[in-house]
Amino acid sequence: MKIGFIGAGKMATALVNGIVSSKLVPSNDVFVTDINADATAKLKQELNVSVADSAENMLSKVDIVITAVGPKVAPQILSGIKDELFKDKTVVSIAAGLQLDTLAAALPAKTPIVRIMPNINAVVGEAAIALCTNDYVEDSVKADVKKIFESVGTVYELPESQFSIFTAISGSSPAYAYLFIDSIARGAVKNGMNKDLATKIAAEAVLGSAKMIKETGEEPWTLINNVSSPGGTTVAGLVELEDNAFISTVIKGIDATINKDKELSGK
Ligand SMILES: NC(=O)C1=CN([C@@H]2O[C@H](COP(=O)(O)OP(=O)(O)OC[C@H]3O[C@@H](n4cnc5c(N)ncnc54)[C@H](OP(=O)(O)O)[C@@H]3O)[C@@H](O)[C@H]2O)C=CC1
Ligand SMILES: O=C(O)[C@@H]1CCC=N1
């Protein structure tokens, strides 16, 4: 299975890193192309992937082409490539907001298309990833695409109607989680702890907390109650956070993310 990436930016780099380090395919069976030659040169140097000088030239060399450019650019690039080059290819898009029917309109009729929403934690093999397809993706091809993304995380097959929500709670949410960890660490710095040490400790505490939710299957509020000793430190902090509308602020952030994803779809 040969895999090509159009766009070698941050998300493509995260995916290529994950795919190569999982040894799913030999590194030179991963192809990259980008208008920015420095981006592809860096990936070649670091991961020994193959570089193509254009999307069109890459297409003849790969089975699966993953567009890792912005939602406005992807249809423009695809519609500029000769129809015959898409024969026996599957097109995968990871762009926020970009819907299957918009992609289909930019491609030859009946092209198999997979829509994916990954997240940047693919770098460490911990992405939560959504997948949906159009009607022309055969089961064996879907299984191959799933295998690619399972090499960097967990894949959830979801109806396309849930993608905006998924983008908020998985595609974008790592940024919000990093912000939360950084804010905890800054609180430690304010009170006199070294930032590097505080960040490491905050990250470990959040990682352990995520593991608790995943592995115990407990409702978060049960776990919150277990941390909150009567008259103790935790409840004092919770009161202050809620006084500043922590929960509704986070929900508004998720709403804004969902709305932006819908806006990007242009529908
Ligand atoms: N970053 C993330 O965490 C996630 C991103 N995504 C999706 O991934 C896609 C890429 O995002 P991200 O990696 O953050 O963005 P980046 O800007 O880092 O990467 C996009 C890359 O594509 C290049 N590019 C632009 N136009 C062309 C073109 N015509 N031909 C070839 N390459 C081109 C850009 O070059 P230049 O910089 O020179 O313009 C850049 O290197 C988006 O659609 C986004 O929605 C999805 C989930 C998570
Ligand atoms: O910010 C963005 O638009 C992309 C999609 C999800 C994460 N990054």
GROMACS .gro file of C-alpha atoms and ligand atoms in nm:
model
  323
    1MET     CA    1   0.000   0.000   0.000
    2LYS     CA    2   0.153   0.331  -0.111
    3ILE     CA    3   0.029   0.646   0.056
    4GLY     CA    4   0.066   1.002  -0.074
    5PHE     CA    5   0.014   1.328   0.112
    6ILE     CA    6  -0.078   1.653  -0.062
    7GLY     CA    7   0.041   1.911   0.189
    8ALA     CA    8   0.328   1.848   0.429
    9GLY     CA    9   0.224   2.084   0.706
   10LYS     CA   10   0.164   2.024   1.073
   11MET     CA   11  -0.108   1.759   1.054
   12ALA     CA   12   0.053   1.571   0.763
   13THR     CA   13   0.383   1.571   0.951
   14ALA     CA   14   0.210   1.432   1.260
   15LEU     CA   15   0.048   1.154   1.053
   16VAL     CA   16   0.363   1.071   0.857
   17ASN     CA   17   0.560   1.055   1.182
   18GLY     CA   18   0.305   0.817   1.332
   19ILE     CA   19   0.273   0.599   1.020
   20VAL     CA   20   0.649   0.567   0.973
   21SER     CA   21   0.724   0.498   1.337
   22SER     CA   22   0.450   0.233   1.354
   23LYS     CA   23   0.622   0.061   1.054
   24LEU     CA   24   0.284   0.012   0.884
   25VAL     CA   25   0.455   0.064   0.547
   26PRO     CA   26   0.822   0.118   0.454
   27SER     CA   27   0.903   0.488   0.484
   28ASN     CA   28   0.981   0.523   0.112
   29ASP     CA   29   0.627   0.402   0.032
   30VAL     CA   30   0.501   0.723   0.192
   31PHE     CA   31   0.507   1.012  -0.058
   32VAL     CA   32   0.471   1.381   0.019
   33THR     CA   33   0.425   1.690  -0.194
   34ASP     CA   34   0.385   2.054  -0.092
   35ILE     CA   35   0.419   2.397  -0.251
   36ASN     CA   36   0.675   2.462   0.018
   37ALA     CA   37   0.986   2.255  -0.075
   38ASP     CA   38   1.138   2.307   0.271
   39ALA     CA   39   0.848   2.117   0.431
   40THR     CA   40   0.896   1.806   0.213
   41ALA     CA   41   1.277   1.824   0.237
   42LYS     CA   42   1.250   1.821   0.616
   43LEU     CA   43   1.026   1.514   0.612
   44LYS     CA   44   1.260   1.337   0.370
   45GLN     CA   45   1.561   1.416   0.585
   46GLU     CA   46   1.397   1.317   0.913
   47LEU     CA   47   1.189   1.016   0.806
   48ASN     CA   48   1.327   0.906   0.469
   49VAL     CA   49   0.992   0.946   0.293
   50SER     CA   50   0.970   0.994  -0.087
   51VAL     CA   51   0.909   1.341  -0.228
   52ALA     CA   52   0.705   1.422  -0.539
   53ASP     CA   53   0.733   1.757  -0.714
   54SER     CA   54   0.357   1.790  -0.769
   55ALA     CA   55   0.029   1.629  -0.668
   56GLU     CA   56  -0.021   1.518  -1.027
   57ASN     CA   57   0.317   1.342  -1.041
   58MET     CA   58   0.253   1.180  -0.705
   59LEU     CA   59  -0.079   1.030  -0.805
   60SER     CA   60   0.067   0.768  -1.041
   61LYS     CA   61   0.290   0.639  -0.759
   62VAL     CA   62   0.032   0.589  -0.481
   63ASP     CA   63  -0.285   0.391  -0.406
   64ILE     CA   64  -0.425   0.626  -0.145
   65VAL     CA   65  -0.394   1.003  -0.168
   66ILE     CA   66  -0.448   1.202   0.151
   67THR     CA   67  -0.516   1.574   0.109
   68ALA     CA   68  -0.372   1.750   0.411
   69VAL     CA   69  -0.426   2.108   0.299
   70GLY     CA   70  -0.694   2.356   0.405
   71PRO     CA   71  -1.064   2.299   0.327
   72LYS     CA   72  -1.074   2.572   0.060
   73VAL     CA   73  -0.754   2.462  -0.113
   74ALA     CA   74  -0.820   2.084  -0.130
   75PRO     CA   75  -1.106   2.094  -0.388
   76GLN     CA   76  -0.906   2.341  -0.603
   77ILE     CA   77  -0.602   2.111  -0.608
   78LEU     CA   78  -0.808   1.797  -0.679
   79SER     CA   79  -1.011   1.953  -0.959
   80GLY     CA   80  -0.686   2.069  -1.124
   81ILE     CA   81  -0.557   1.711  -1.164
   82LYS     CA   82  -0.636   1.511  -1.481
   83ASP     CA   83  -0.935   1.277  -1.432
   84GLU     CA   84  -0.757   0.967  -1.562
   85LEU     CA   85  -0.496   0.989  -1.286
   86PHE     CA   86  -0.763   0.906  -1.028
   87LYS     CA   87  -0.828   0.559  -1.178
   88ASP     CA   88  -0.804   0.297  -0.897
   89LYS     CA   89  -0.717   0.565  -0.638
   90THR     CA   90  -0.890   0.641  -0.314
   91VAL     CA   91  -0.898   1.003  -0.200
   92VAL     CA   92  -0.885   1.078   0.170
   93SER     CA   93  -0.945   1.426   0.310
   94ILE     CA   94  -0.862   1.537   0.663
   95ALA     CA   95  -0.986   1.895   0.623
   96ALA     CA   96  -1.219   2.045   0.882
   97GLY     CA   97  -1.560   2.128   0.740
   98LEU     CA   98  -1.494   1.984   0.394
   99GLN     CA   99  -1.785   1.753   0.315
  100LEU     CA  100  -1.789   1.439   0.102
  101ASP     CA  101  -2.021   1.592  -0.158
  102THR     CA  102  -1.798   1.898  -0.200
  103LEU     CA  103  -1.500   1.669  -0.252
  104ALA     CA  104  -1.700   1.454  -0.495
  105ALA     CA  105  -1.783   1.761  -0.703
  106ALA     CA  106  -1.408   1.822  -0.748
  107LEU     CA  107  -1.333   1.463  -0.853
  108PRO     CA  108  -1.423   1.225  -1.138
  109ALA     CA  109  -1.761   1.053  -1.089
  110LYS     CA  110  -1.760   0.754  -0.853
  111THR     CA  111  -1.416   0.824  -0.703
  112PRO     CA  112  -1.395   0.647  -0.366
  113ILE     CA  113  -1.365   0.917  -0.100
  114VAL     CA  114  -1.295   0.885   0.271
  115ARG     CA  115  -1.340   1.175   0.509
  116ILE     CA  116  -1.124   1.166   0.819
  117MET     CA  117  -1.093   1.395   1.119
  118PRO     CA  118  -0.765   1.316   1.296
  119ASN     CA  119  -0.588   1.502   1.572
  120ILE     CA  120  -0.231   1.612   1.628
  121ASN     CA  121  -0.175   1.354   1.903
  122ALA     CA  122  -0.112   1.115   1.610
  123VAL     CA  123   0.255   1.204   1.668
  124VAL     CA  124   0.251   0.988   1.982
  125GLY     CA  125   0.001   0.730   1.848
  126GLU     CA  126  -0.282   0.867   2.064
  127ALA     CA  127  -0.516   1.037   1.817
  128ALA     CA  128  -0.894   0.989   1.832
  129ILE     CA  129  -0.999   0.978   1.467
  130ALA     CA  130  -1.337   0.987   1.290
  131LEU     CA  131  -1.402   0.818   0.954
  132CYS     CA  132  -1.687   0.821   0.704
  133THR     CA  133  -1.697   0.733   0.335
  134ASN     CA  134  -1.900   0.787   0.022
  135ASP     CA  135  -2.078   0.496  -0.151
  136TYR     CA  136  -1.785   0.398  -0.374
  137VAL     CA  137  -1.539   0.282  -0.108
  138GLU     CA  138  -1.512  -0.098  -0.104
  139ASP     CA  139  -1.485  -0.271   0.233
  140SER     CA  140  -1.127  -0.385   0.167
  141VAL     CA  141  -1.022  -0.027   0.082
  142LYS     CA  142  -1.199   0.108   0.389
  143ALA     CA  143  -1.010  -0.152   0.595
  144ASP     CA  144  -0.679  -0.031   0.444
  145VAL     CA  145  -0.757   0.332   0.521
  146LYS     CA  146  -0.862   0.234   0.873
  147LYS     CA  147  -0.531   0.052   0.916
  148ILE     CA  148  -0.340   0.368   0.820
  149PHE     CA  149  -0.518   0.574   1.082
  150GLU     CA  150  -0.522   0.298   1.345
  151SER     CA  151  -0.143   0.312   1.326
  152VAL     CA  152  -0.171   0.656   1.493
  153GLY     CA  153  -0.469   0.614   1.724
  154THR     CA  154  -0.827   0.492   1.758
  155VAL     CA  155  -1.071   0.516   1.467
  156TYR     CA  156  -1.445   0.580   1.518
  157GLU     CA  157  -1.677   0.526   1.222
  158LEU     CA  158  -1.929   0.808   1.247
  159PRO     CA  159  -2.202   0.948   1.024
  160GLU     CA  160  -2.086   1.263   0.849
  161SER     CA  161  -2.355   1.460   1.034
  162GLN     CA  162  -2.148   1.416   1.355
  163PHE     CA  163  -1.821   1.541   1.210
  164SER     CA  164  -1.852   1.902   1.326
  165ILE     CA  165  -1.901   1.783   1.683
  166PHE     CA  166  -1.614   1.538   1.650
  167THR     CA  167  -1.388   1.812   1.513
  168ALA     CA  168  -1.452   2.015   1.827
  169ILE     CA  169  -1.406   1.735   2.079
  170SER     CA  170  -1.113   1.565   1.910
  171GLY     CA  171  -0.963   1.758   1.615
  172SER     CA  172  -0.935   2.088   1.801
  173SER     CA  173  -0.958   1.981   2.164
  174PRO     CA  174  -0.590   1.892   2.204
  175ALA     CA  175  -0.526   2.269   2.186
  176TYR     CA  176  -0.774   2.324   2.468
  177ALA     CA  177  -0.620   2.040   2.671
  178TYR     CA  178  -0.270   2.185   2.620
  179LEU     CA  179  -0.406   2.522   2.731
  180PHE     CA  180  -0.556   2.369   3.045
  181ILE     CA  181  -0.228   2.195   3.131
  182ASP     CA  182  -0.034   2.515   3.066
  183SER     CA  183  -0.275   2.713   3.285
  184ILE     CA  184  -0.231   2.469   3.573
  185ALA     CA  185   0.146   2.497   3.533
  186ARG     CA  186   0.127   2.879   3.525
  187GLY     CA  187  -0.062   2.864   3.853
  188ALA     CA  188   0.231   2.670   3.994
  189VAL     CA  189   0.480   2.923   3.854
  190LYS     CA  190   0.280   3.207   4.013
  191ASN     CA  191   0.328   3.034   4.344
  192GLY     CA  192   0.701   2.975   4.295
  193MET     CA  193   0.756   2.647   4.105
  194ASN     CA  194   0.979   2.611   3.799
  195LYS     CA  195   0.771   2.611   3.474
  196ASP     CA  196   0.928   2.302   3.312
  197LEU     CA  197   0.879   2.093   3.623
  198ALA     CA  198   0.526   2.228   3.674
  199THR     CA  199   0.429   2.152   3.311
  200LYS     CA  200   0.560   1.796   3.338
  201ILE     CA  201   0.371   1.737   3.660
  202ALA     CA  202   0.047   1.897   3.530
  203ALA     CA  203   0.069   1.685   3.212
  204GLU     CA  204   0.114   1.368   3.418
  205ALA     CA  205  -0.182   1.456   3.639
  206VAL     CA  206  -0.405   1.523   3.336
  207LEU     CA  207  -0.285   1.209   3.156
  208GLY     CA  208  -0.361   1.002   3.466
  209SER     CA  209  -0.702   1.167   3.496
  210ALA     CA  210  -0.786   1.084   3.134
  211LYS     CA  211  -0.678   0.725   3.200
  212MET     CA  212  -0.904   0.711   3.507
  213ILE     CA  213  -1.206   0.818   3.303
  214LYS     CA  214  -1.125   0.574   3.023
  215GLU     CA  215  -1.029   0.276   3.236
  216THR     CA  216  -1.269   0.293   3.530
  217GLY     CA  217  -1.572   0.387   3.319
  218GLU     CA  218  -1.685   0.607   3.608
  219GLU     CA  219  -1.881   0.927   3.547
  220PRO     CA  220  -1.642   1.225   3.580
  221TRP     CA  221  -1.850   1.368   3.867
  222THR     CA  222  -1.801   1.048   4.073
  223LEU     CA  223  -1.427   1.090   4.025
  224ILE     CA  224  -1.449   1.462   4.109
  225ASN     CA  225  -1.628   1.375   4.433
  226ASN     CA  226  -1.357   1.120   4.516
  227VAL     CA  227  -1.088   1.392   4.495
  228SER     CA  228  -1.287   1.646   4.695
  229SER     CA  229  -1.214   1.579   5.062
  230PRO     CA  230  -1.460   1.750   5.300
  231GLY     CA  231  -1.342   2.102   5.383
  232GLY     CA  232  -1.035   2.039   5.166
  233THR     CA  233  -0.827   2.197   4.893
  234THR     CA  234  -1.008   2.059   4.587
  235VAL     CA  235  -1.355   2.189   4.667
  236ALA     CA  236  -1.204   2.532   4.739
  237GLY     CA  237  -1.054   2.532   4.389
  238LEU     CA  238  -1.374   2.400   4.228
  239VAL     CA  239  -1.580   2.678   4.383
  240GLU     CA  240  -1.343   2.942   4.242
  241LEU     CA  241  -1.341   2.780   3.894
  242GLU     CA  242  -1.719   2.761   3.884
  243ASP     CA  243  -1.750   3.115   4.016
  244ASN     CA  244  -1.574   3.207   3.693
  245ALA     CA  245  -1.807   2.992   3.481
  246PHE     CA  246  -1.553   2.722   3.398
  247ILE     CA  247  -1.808   2.470   3.266
  248SER     CA  248  -2.011   2.711   3.055
  249THR     CA  249  -1.694   2.877   2.924
  250VAL     CA  250  -1.567   2.540   2.799
  251ILE     CA  251  -1.906   2.457   2.647
  252LYS     CA  252  -1.910   2.794   2.468
  253GLY     CA  253  -1.564   2.714   2.330
  254ILE     CA  254  -1.693   2.382   2.195
  255ASP     CA  255  -1.998   2.560   2.045
  256ALA     CA  256  -1.772   2.814   1.873
  257THR     CA  257  -1.557   2.534   1.731
  258ILE     CA  258  -1.860   2.348   1.596
  259ASN     CA  259  -1.999   2.666   1.442
  260LYS     CA  260  -1.668   2.740   1.270
  261ASP     CA  261  -1.654   2.386   1.128
  262LYS     CA  262  -2.005   2.434   0.986
  263GLU     CA  263  -1.905   2.773   0.843
  264LEU     CA  264  -1.599   2.614   0.674
  265SER     CA  265  -1.829   2.365   0.501
  266GLY     CA  266  -1.978   2.661   0.313
  267LYS     CA  267  -2.327   2.513   0.355
  268LIG     N1  268  -0.338   2.085   1.267
  268LIG     C1  269  -0.426   2.000   1.320
  268LIG     O1  270  -0.418   1.965   1.440
  268LIG     C2  271  -0.534   1.941   1.236
  268LIG     C3  272  -0.553   1.978   1.105
  268LIG     N2  273  -0.653   1.920   1.031
  268LIG     C4  274  -0.671   1.960   0.891
  268LIG     O2  275  -0.549   1.938   0.823
  268LIG     C5  276  -0.537   2.031   0.716
  268LIG     C6  277  -0.400   2.095   0.722
  268LIG     O3  278  -0.388   2.165   0.843
  268LIG     P1  279  -0.247   2.198   0.908
  268LIG     O4  280  -0.154   2.084   0.888
  268LIG     O5  281  -0.274   2.247   1.043
  268LIG     O6  282  -0.204   2.322   0.813
  268LIG     P2  283  -0.060   2.363   0.762
  268LIG     O7  284  -0.073   2.503   0.711
  268LIG     O8  285   0.044   2.333   0.864
  268LIG     O9  286  -0.035   2.264   0.638
  268LIG     C7  287  -0.085   2.279   0.511
  268LIG     C8  288   0.032   2.261   0.414
  268LIG    O10  289  -0.018   2.257   0.282
  268LIG     C9  290   0.063   2.343   0.202
  268LIG     N3  291  -0.012   2.383   0.083
  268LIG    C10  292  -0.094   2.492   0.067
  268LIG     N4  293  -0.140   2.496  -0.059
  268LIG    C11  294  -0.086   2.389  -0.124
  268LIG    C12  295  -0.093   2.340  -0.257
  268LIG     N5  296  -0.167   2.403  -0.349
  268LIG     N6  297  -0.026   2.226  -0.289
  268LIG    C13  298   0.047   2.163  -0.197
  268LIG     N7  299   0.061   2.206  -0.068
  268LIG    C14  300  -0.005   2.317  -0.033
  268LIG    C15  301   0.099   2.456   0.294
  268LIG    O11  302   0.209   2.529   0.246
  268LIG     P3  303   0.224   2.685   0.295
  268LIG    O12  304   0.246   2.681   0.442
  268LIG    O13  305   0.343   2.733   0.220
  268LIG    O14  306   0.095   2.753   0.258
  268LIG    C16  307   0.131   2.378   0.422
  268LIG    O15  308   0.264   2.328   0.421
  268LIG    C17  309  -0.652   2.131   0.730
  268LIG    O16  310  -0.748   2.102   0.635
  268LIG    C18  311  -0.704   2.106   0.871
  268LIG    O17  312  -0.844   2.126   0.880
  268LIG    C19  313  -0.737   1.825   1.082
  268LIG    C20  314  -0.722   1.786   1.211
  268LIG    C21  315  -0.623   1.840   1.300
  269LIG     O1  316  -0.792   2.444   1.354
  269LIG     C1  317  -0.831   2.377   1.258
  269LIG     O2  318  -0.910   2.427   1.174
  269LIG     C2  319  -0.784   2.234   1.241
  269LIG     C3  320  -0.900   2.138   1.237
  269LIG     C4  321  -0.897   2.068   1.368
  269LIG     C5  322  -0.771   2.106   1.427
  269LIG     N1  323  -0.709   2.193   1.355
   0.00000   0.00000   0.00000
